Amino acid sequence: MNIAIAIIKHPKDDRILIAQRKADVHLANFWEFPGGKCHPGETLRQAVRRETREEVGLEIDILEEWNSITHDYPGRTVTLFPFLCRALSDDARPLGNGKVAWVTVAELPNYEFPEANAPLIRRLLRSTVLTAAAV
Ligand SMILES: Nc1nc2c([nH]c(=O)n2[C@H]2C[C@H](O)[C@@H](COP(=O)(O)OP(=O)(O)OP(=O)(O)O)O2)c(=O)[nH]1
Ligand SMILES: [Mg+2]
């Protein structure tokens, strides 16, 4: 299943947005990047914009498309298509999830993410993109 996800930079500082999954869903209570299933007839970019609107109420600029990650969970295989984005405002609301939080990259290891996210978290921890003034 194809999942479009948004790594969303804060409009003014170097934090990114994470959201907590609800208690009654696949991978319940894990923290994640906002996103979800790409619908039939929709591009991944359309899906990431729609999911971001639906789940956290934000409009975004898409900055980069990162390599996809395919992961087998028991009973389900997902392919994550990550997009590095910038939010146009900072008023993220937890519309589809339990909570949202703006966090620094250094704080990410304090939150529990699904297994499939491990390469993304590593890339973010190595990355200078989130502290570079130009991005
Ligand atoms: N959004 C998101 N999903 C992730 C991440 N990491 C990860 O393994 N996943 C998995 C969890 C789910 O199996 C799948 C996302 O599907 P979902 O159930 O949230 O899809 P959706 O938002 O379209 O929700 P729904 O309409 O089916 O309720 O991808 C992540 O960082 N963000
Ligand atoms: Mg979702």
Short mmCIF file of C-alpha atoms and ligand atoms in Angstrom, two decimals, residues 21 32-37 51 55 97, ligand 2:
data_model
loop_
_atom_site.label_atom_id
_atom_site.label_comp_id
_atom_site.label_asym_id
_atom_site.label_seq_id
_atom_site.Cartn_x
_atom_site.Cartn_y
_atom_site.Cartn_z
CA ARG A 21 -1.60 7.90 15.91
CA GLU A 32 4.47 9.49 12.88
CA PHE A 33 4.75 12.02 10.14
CA PRO A 34 1.32 13.15 8.93
CA GLY A 35 0.18 11.21 5.88
CA GLY A 36 -1.83 8.31 4.62
CA LYS A 37 -2.93 6.13 1.76
CA GLU A 51 -3.56 14.13 4.16
CA GLU A 55 -4.83 15.34 9.68
CA ASN A 97 -4.55 12.05 15.47
MG MG B 2 -2.80 8.70 8.29
#
